[in-house]
Amino acid sequence: MSFERLKGFRDLYPEDAEPKFYVMQRAQETAKSFGFRHIEMPSLETLELYRLKSGEELVSQTFSFVDKGGREVTMIPEATPSVVRMLTARKDLPRPVKWFSMPRIWRYEEPQSGRLREHIQFNADIFGADTPEADAEIMGLAASILDSLGLSGMFNIHINDRQLMDLILKSLGTADTLAAFAVIDKFKKIEREEFSRQLTALGYSQDAINGIVKLMETRCDSTNLRKTVLEINPVSKELLDTVERVETTLNLYSSYSESKIFVDFSVVRGLSYYTGLVFEVFDLRGDFRSILGGGRYNNLSGLMSDQNVPAVGFGMGDVVIELLLKSKELWKVPHEPDSFYVCVASRDLMNTALSISSELRAEGFISSADISRRGLSGQLKSASTSGYRYAVILGMKEIETGTVTLRDLNTGTQQQIKRELLVQSVKKL
Amino acid sequence: MSFERLKGFRDLYPEDAEPKFYVMQRAQETAKSFGFRHIEMPSLETLELYRLKSGEELVSQTFSFVDKGGREVTMIPEATPSVVRMLTARKDLPRPVKWFSMPRIWRYEEPQSGRLREHIQFNADIFGADTPEADAEIMGLAASILDSLGLSGMFNIHINDRQLMDLILKSLGTADTLAAFAVIDKFKKIEREEFSRQLTALGYSQDAINGIVKLMETRCDSTNLRKTVLEINPVSKELLDTVERVETTLNLYSSYSESKIFVDFSVVRGLSYYTGLVFEVFDLRGDFRSILGGGRYNNLSGLMSDQNVPAVGFGMGDVVIELLLKSKELWKVPHEPDSFYVCVASRDLMNTALSISSELRAEGFISSADISRRGLSGQLKSASTSGYRYAVILGMKEIETGTVTLRDLNTGTQQQIKRELLVQSVKKL
């Protein structure tokens, strides 16, 4: 018999489950404050839905199977196709539509640092607005979520634009731009020689490759983007429009967060469906994989339906953010309420203990009366090992005098308090 | 190509996703206030783990498959075996351990009212306390969650005790008690004649069956339980102890909630692993399936490990509670913050609009600046159809005078407000 947990899956005990849900709750609250609405999709979809968009490589990494009804189904390996399916099923919704979701997603790949077989992903998307304002808002939301977690100033947003890259790459050679994106996506992961070799194979000249490598290492903000791009490209209206769009996005973004944003030409994102903005967020020191990533995908709904709805969005998995928050000692839930364990010297006092406990909960505290039926000292030990901050003790003497004893389990100090003044007193602690 | 949602699965749009997550959030907050801690288990487990406890019938209803590594795995059809696996893996935890979780669970069965192929389940368990206090607390938590959702007085808790039923059934005949539980579990679903026929097949006399049928229709509280049980059973210490435990549980429970609780001998629960208390919660009018159910299962950890840890818990699916809340017009999120849509007469004003929006969010409001690039009247229409309560308008005149226009989109009334006084003014709305 095998009662082990499956490889690549996690048992989340309170010390991890609670900070993780705090992160998701902050993300959710921040998205709500931006006017995003909550949706959730099924965990299981037809494999066809994911085959269409994600391609065979991703499909080979899915937990997919034939269900008891003979359907080819998959545990969802990402959220976007499901979100787009849900969008195109509802023509009645006023646009722009702004949605977030927090699904679990699954990939059958070798578990490694920052990658597991199951994770929770926070997703946000804007449909129906093909503007720099929408692009800036989606990144502003991403940055605001990280800011709300105490990460202000600890991350950079690396952006790029696939149309801009398409124009640049086409001016350097005649290769298939999508194939070039696939190579550029590997820039940080493969050796320089291998990078050049793969670009050569696509038909780029050595001069062009030198230009691309130089570009990969260039960072631009809105003050020098135009100059950098025009140095390697012939001026065209299309190019100038694209540069202007990126400049506008960069400028609008600056109203959302203090975190740095710049153009990083090496960011193109792996998935083939991005059509404009692409972005990834990294910790300042570059210790971890990207914390989150996204971009604009204006064609996906058209592939899946008779509707063409421009879209921009991002996804943030819960694995890298956990590593980052842990490294910054921010992996905790701030501001938990005080907790009280109500102990009784006799079982006859249980109903009184339960009433006290209930009054404390009504005031927003954490409180529980003893359920162990141990002696008083056993109950106090239980209170302490379970991490309660205070014990409320109902002893025989206390009942006679109409009082309770309140003991601070951290310091060991205690005081007698009139039963009817207990709640009032603990509110002042 | 099939881009339809799978049968028995749900697309949760905001109108359902938001109330659903409000329900789960209330359940979570209530459990936390009782000192329960949050855990989460994997969505996928070895099929073996579920075969052991849940038996072949449940296994035949799982979404199970052989993964790419050749393992027999299942999408979890319930939470309990996983929770017990997690518990027995951590001998270091001080007991009692009080945990809740909110997994998605999956069953391959015919979708019908109140039953789907995927649902979210709120689970809570207490491990390591085999006392009426623990039994009362788990039901007190269940009732407090329903109370917190506005359902006070709209539900009844039907409890029973498997040891008590075992003693009663043994005094009426010599049949296999577990087999009798399986028949009793169907009492409300099958015809009276079929019920008698199945009990006869187990070896009960007609007199015994008459006694059982009468019992099925009897409701007891702590004042008449003893009398009812002793009328059909020979007095024994074991019987008296069991009756006393149930009486104590009933009495302790009364400190938690105003909702009615009584002994309903027809409640035995389908799963074979319950060893003491069993309970189900029904709406007063009996319009729906049970809202939640649970009980004591003291032997499961011993079957799965070398540890014997007494346990009591319950699970509440999100499907029946949704039907009930909808029927009471309680399917909504109360107290949402006011929402503001910041409109601009010119794109040059966007950064100002974004700053205003950001200030409003910092005060806890929902706010977003226009991302549509439509004209002012288009923006106002967008604000209105998207359900925003107020529009903040930045026009040319407003900029000249250092003011903004605040329009109530419900009433159409509007006022000019000094730009720097806007946040202050809307806080008084």
Tab-separated table of C-alpha atoms in Angstrom, chain A residues 1-7 9-15 17-18 21 25 28-30 32-46 48-50 52 59-75 82 85-87 89-90 93-96 98-100 102-104 106 108 117-118 126 128-134 136-137 144 248 251-256 303-305 333 336 341 347 350-352 354-355 358 361 364-374 382 385-386 388, chain B residues 1-7 9-15 17-18 21 25 28-30 32-46 48-50 52 59-75 82 85-87 89-90 93-96 98-100 102-104 106 108 117-118 126 128-134 136-137 144 248 251-256 303-305 333 336 341 347 350-352 354-355 358 361 364-374 382 385-386 388:
chain	number	residue	atom	x	y	z
A	1	MET	CA	0.000	0.000	0.000
A	2	SER	CA	1.288	3.433	-0.886
A	3	PHE	CA	0.207	6.272	1.358
A	4	GLU	CA	2.992	8.567	0.294
A	5	ARG	CA	2.234	11.923	-1.271
A	6	LEU	CA	2.803	11.971	-5.035
A	7	LYS	CA	6.055	13.442	-6.313
A	9	PHE	CA	2.766	17.667	-5.050
A	10	ARG	CA	2.628	19.462	-1.726
A	11	ASP	CA	1.106	18.909	1.672
A	12	LEU	CA	0.501	22.431	2.902
A	13	TYR	CA	0.618	22.516	6.689
A	14	PRO	CA	-0.542	25.683	8.491
A	15	GLU	CA	2.933	27.267	8.503
A	17	ALA	CA	-0.927	27.180	3.900
A	18	GLU	CA	-1.659	30.332	5.896
A	21	PHE	CA	-3.577	32.055	1.319
A	25	GLN	CA	-6.017	37.073	-0.519
A	28	GLN	CA	-7.540	39.089	-4.757
A	29	GLU	CA	-8.219	42.230	-2.704
A	30	THR	CA	-5.869	44.302	-4.833
A	32	LYS	CA	-10.923	43.869	-6.612
A	33	SER	CA	-9.803	47.383	-5.727
A	34	PHE	CA	-8.859	47.832	-9.403
A	35	GLY	CA	-12.386	46.801	-10.426
A	36	PHE	CA	-11.445	43.255	-11.467
A	37	ARG	CA	-14.125	40.625	-10.832
A	38	HIS	CA	-13.659	37.094	-9.613
A	39	ILE	CA	-14.271	34.083	-11.861
A	40	GLU	CA	-13.299	30.414	-11.558
A	41	MET	CA	-13.025	27.804	-14.282
A	42	PRO	CA	-13.313	23.999	-14.118
A	43	SER	CA	-10.178	22.047	-13.156
A	44	LEU	CA	-10.837	19.659	-16.002
A	45	GLU	CA	-11.326	20.653	-19.651
A	46	THR	CA	-11.361	18.898	-22.994
A	48	GLU	CA	-8.757	19.873	-27.444
A	49	LEU	CA	-9.082	23.305	-25.830
A	50	TYR	CA	-5.457	23.193	-24.727
A	52	LEU	CA	-5.348	24.338	-29.948
A	59	VAL	CA	0.129	18.955	-24.080
A	60	SER	CA	2.865	16.348	-23.547
A	61	GLN	CA	3.327	17.850	-20.074
A	62	THR	CA	-0.309	17.640	-19.036
A	63	PHE	CA	-2.077	15.334	-16.639
A	64	SER	CA	-4.499	14.238	-19.356
A	65	PHE	CA	-6.495	11.044	-19.648
A	66	VAL	CA	-9.607	9.479	-21.117
A	67	ASP	CA	-12.472	9.775	-18.633
A	68	LYS	CA	-15.067	7.076	-17.888
A	69	GLY	CA	-17.273	8.592	-20.587
A	70	GLY	CA	-14.550	8.218	-23.239
A	71	ARG	CA	-13.669	11.938	-23.394
A	72	GLU	CA	-10.067	13.102	-23.803
A	73	VAL	CA	-9.708	15.474	-20.866
A	74	THR	CA	-6.908	17.334	-19.120
A	75	MET	CA	-6.317	18.817	-15.718
A	82	SER	CA	-10.372	28.436	-20.139
A	85	ARG	CA	-13.601	30.076	-23.495
A	86	MET	CA	-15.617	31.616	-20.657
A	87	LEU	CA	-15.336	35.073	-22.210
A	89	ALA	CA	-19.444	32.164	-24.155
A	90	ARG	CA	-20.796	35.445	-22.777
A	93	LEU	CA	-20.911	41.262	-20.899
A	94	PRO	CA	-20.107	44.979	-21.207
A	95	ARG	CA	-16.490	45.545	-22.211
A	96	PRO	CA	-13.842	45.983	-21.103
A	98	LYS	CA	-11.680	42.643	-16.142
A	99	TRP	CA	-11.388	39.256	-14.473
A	100	PHE	CA	-9.150	37.457	-12.018
A	102	MET	CA	-7.007	31.616	-8.656
A	103	PRO	CA	-7.053	28.095	-10.103
A	104	ARG	CA	-4.843	25.171	-9.304
A	106	TRP	CA	-0.973	20.970	-13.155
A	108	TYR	CA	3.640	16.713	-15.643
A	117	ARG	CA	3.505	19.414	-10.655
A	118	GLU	CA	0.678	21.277	-8.962
A	126	ILE	CA	-8.465	42.630	-19.381
A	128	GLY	CA	-11.824	44.418	-24.988
A	129	ALA	CA	-9.319	47.247	-24.580
A	130	ASP	CA	-6.360	47.358	-26.968
A	131	THR	CA	-4.686	50.398	-25.423
A	132	PRO	CA	-1.470	51.316	-23.603
A	133	GLU	CA	-3.798	52.221	-20.714
A	134	ALA	CA	-4.896	48.590	-20.441
A	136	ALA	CA	-0.198	49.756	-18.013
A	137	GLU	CA	-3.117	48.806	-15.789
A	144	SER	CA	0.538	46.732	-6.681
A	248	THR	CA	3.210	55.634	-23.457
A	251	ASN	CA	4.933	56.504	-18.754
A	252	LEU	CA	1.449	55.452	-17.667
A	253	TYR	CA	2.834	52.593	-15.612
A	254	SER	CA	4.880	55.043	-13.523
A	255	SER	CA	1.659	56.268	-11.860
A	256	TYR	CA	1.025	52.808	-10.391
A	303	LEU	CA	-8.887	31.220	-32.970
A	304	MET	CA	-11.422	29.792	-30.557
A	305	SER	CA	-14.599	31.520	-31.661
A	333	VAL	CA	0.436	36.441	7.988
A	336	GLU	CA	-3.379	37.851	13.413
A	341	TYR	CA	-7.734	29.217	25.434
A	347	ARG	CA	-16.509	19.949	33.657
A	350	MET	CA	-17.880	23.991	30.483
A	351	ASN	CA	-20.998	25.899	29.474
A	352	THR	CA	-19.605	29.038	31.129
A	354	LEU	CA	-18.088	28.060	26.016
A	355	SER	CA	-20.001	31.306	26.580
A	358	SER	CA	-18.079	32.705	22.144
A	361	ARG	CA	-14.932	35.333	19.110
A	364	GLY	CA	-12.852	39.254	16.600
A	365	PHE	CA	-10.509	37.224	18.795
A	366	ILE	CA	-9.515	33.597	18.338
A	367	SER	CA	-10.919	31.543	21.176
A	368	SER	CA	-11.617	27.964	22.080
A	369	ALA	CA	-12.612	26.260	25.326
A	370	ASP	CA	-10.805	23.115	26.388
A	371	ILE	CA	-11.886	19.952	24.577
A	372	SER	CA	-9.206	17.646	25.984
A	373	ARG	CA	-10.788	16.828	29.384
A	374	ARG	CA	-7.303	16.924	30.872
A	382	SER	CA	-2.129	22.320	25.715
A	385	THR	CA	2.015	24.142	22.941
A	386	SER	CA	-0.859	24.940	20.564
A	388	TYR	CA	-2.384	30.367	22.161
B	1	MET	CA	-13.030	20.914	-32.056
B	2	SER	CA	-14.829	20.900	-28.749
B	3	PHE	CA	-14.622	24.070	-26.713
B	4	GLU	CA	-17.617	23.252	-24.577
B	5	ARG	CA	-17.325	22.972	-20.851
B	6	LEU	CA	-17.378	19.367	-19.605
B	7	LYS	CA	-20.657	18.018	-18.243
B	9	PHE	CA	-18.427	21.142	-14.292
B	10	ARG	CA	-19.090	24.825	-13.726
B	11	ASP	CA	-17.964	28.114	-15.198
B	12	LEU	CA	-18.199	30.464	-12.256
B	13	TYR	CA	-18.847	33.997	-13.488
B	14	PRO	CA	-18.569	36.882	-10.997
B	15	GLU	CA	-22.249	36.719	-10.006
B	17	ALA	CA	-17.862	33.138	-7.981
B	18	GLU	CA	-18.021	36.130	-5.639
B	21	PHE	CA	-15.874	32.761	-2.212
B	25	GLN	CA	-14.215	33.090	3.415
B	28	GLN	CA	-12.550	30.076	6.930
B	29	GLU	CA	-12.764	33.086	9.251
B	30	THR	CA	-15.157	31.308	11.580
B	32	LYS	CA	-9.914	30.490	12.470
B	33	SER	CA	-11.806	32.201	15.293
B	34	PHE	CA	-12.290	28.726	16.830
B	35	GLY	CA	-8.533	28.129	16.678
B	36	PHE	CA	-8.623	25.867	13.614
B	37	ARG	CA	-5.588	26.145	11.333
B	38	HIS	CA	-5.540	26.086	7.552
B	39	ILE	CA	-4.072	23.168	5.603
B	40	GLU	CA	-4.347	22.122	1.963
B	41	MET	CA	-3.761	18.727	0.408
B	42	PRO	CA	-2.782	17.742	-3.142
B	43	SER	CA	-5.579	17.430	-5.710
B	44	LEU	CA	-4.106	14.148	-6.880
B	45	GLU	CA	-3.317	11.155	-4.651
B	46	THR	CA	-2.495	7.501	-5.160
B	48	GLU	CA	-4.616	3.169	-3.084
B	49	LEU	CA	-5.159	5.797	-0.404
B	50	TYR	CA	-8.812	6.108	-1.371
B	52	LEU	CA	-8.449	1.570	1.470
B	59	VAL	CA	-13.524	4.326	-6.288
B	60	SER	CA	-15.767	3.483	-9.259
B	61	GLN	CA	-16.974	7.091	-9.099
B	62	THR	CA	-13.529	8.696	-9.156
B	63	PHE	CA	-11.709	10.561	-11.872
B	64	SER	CA	-8.785	8.138	-11.635
B	65	PHE	CA	-6.187	7.258	-14.236
B	66	VAL	CA	-2.666	5.986	-14.791
B	67	ASP	CA	-0.268	8.932	-14.953
B	68	LYS	CA	2.674	9.288	-17.359
B	69	GLY	CA	4.911	7.666	-14.738
B	70	GLY	CA	2.678	4.566	-14.559
B	71	ARG	CA	1.128	5.396	-11.173
B	72	GLU	CA	-2.541	4.704	-10.441
B	73	VAL	CA	-3.743	8.116	-9.280
B	74	THR	CA	-7.048	9.788	-8.529
B	75	MET	CA	-8.382	13.298	-8.372
B	82	SER	CA	-5.660	12.961	2.632
B	85	ARG	CA	-2.382	10.976	5.739
B	86	MET	CA	-1.091	14.477	6.489
B	87	LEU	CA	-1.806	14.065	10.192
B	89	ALA	CA	2.990	12.116	8.698
B	90	ARG	CA	3.501	14.702	11.469
B	93	LEU	CA	2.250	18.276	16.244
B	94	PRO	CA	0.795	19.012	19.700
B	95	ARG	CA	-2.690	17.564	20.076
B	96	PRO	CA	-5.508	18.216	19.765
B	98	LYS	CA	-7.644	21.371	14.676
B	99	TRP	CA	-7.510	21.808	10.914
B	100	PHE	CA	-9.672	23.101	8.101
B	102	MET	CA	-11.098	24.011	1.226
B	103	PRO	CA	-10.190	21.567	-1.552
B	104	ARG	CA	-11.899	20.982	-4.838
B	106	TRP	CA	-14.318	15.328	-7.956
B	108	TYR	CA	-17.661	10.814	-11.704
B	117	ARG	CA	-18.730	16.323	-10.870
B	118	GLU	CA	-16.549	19.026	-9.323
B	126	ILE	CA	-10.317	17.740	15.328
B	128	GLY	CA	-6.633	13.708	19.355
B	129	ALA	CA	-9.675	14.511	21.514
B	130	ASP	CA	-12.248	11.755	22.029
B	131	THR	CA	-14.661	13.820	24.098
B	132	PRO	CA	-18.221	15.197	23.903
B	133	GLU	CA	-16.521	18.613	24.073
B	134	ALA	CA	-14.803	17.931	20.753
B	136	ALA	CA	-19.920	19.655	20.389
B	137	GLU	CA	-17.195	21.995	19.107
B	144	SER	CA	-21.596	29.117	13.598
B	248	THR	CA	-23.610	15.791	27.235
B	251	ASN	CA	-26.094	20.108	26.209
B	252	LEU	CA	-22.660	21.451	25.339
B	253	TYR	CA	-23.746	22.213	21.791
B	254	SER	CA	-26.477	24.529	23.094
B	255	SER	CA	-23.791	27.070	24.090
B	256	TYR	CA	-22.722	27.476	20.455
B	303	LEU	CA	-5.892	1.599	9.387
B	304	MET	CA	-3.480	3.898	7.573
B	305	SER	CA	-0.560	4.010	9.998
B	333	VAL	CA	-21.509	39.581	-0.950
B	336	GLU	CA	-18.813	45.814	-0.969
B	341	TYR	CA	-14.551	55.139	-12.536
B	347	ARG	CA	-5.357	61.536	-22.766
B	350	MET	CA	-4.368	60.120	-17.725
B	351	ASN	CA	-1.572	60.362	-15.170
B	352	THR	CA	-3.738	62.630	-13.016
B	354	LEU	CA	-4.345	57.294	-12.388
B	355	SER	CA	-3.179	59.181	-9.300
B	358	SER	CA	-4.722	55.143	-6.744
B	361	ARG	CA	-7.871	52.536	-3.689
B	364	GLY	CA	-10.304	51.039	0.521
B	365	PHE	CA	-12.490	51.995	-2.435
B	366	ILE	CA	-12.712	50.254	-5.779
B	367	SER	CA	-11.330	52.516	-8.472
B	368	SER	CA	-10.089	52.367	-12.010
B	369	ALA	CA	-9.232	55.028	-14.572
B	370	ASP	CA	-10.523	54.684	-18.110
B	371	ILE	CA	-8.617	52.211	-20.283
B	372	SER	CA	-10.980	52.286	-23.268
B	373	ARG	CA	-9.741	55.487	-24.962
B	374	ARG	CA	-13.336	56.254	-25.865
B	382	SER	CA	-18.725	52.150	-19.788
B	385	THR	CA	-22.716	49.368	-17.714
B	386	SER	CA	-19.757	47.951	-15.769
B	388	TYR	CA	-19.527	51.431	-11.072
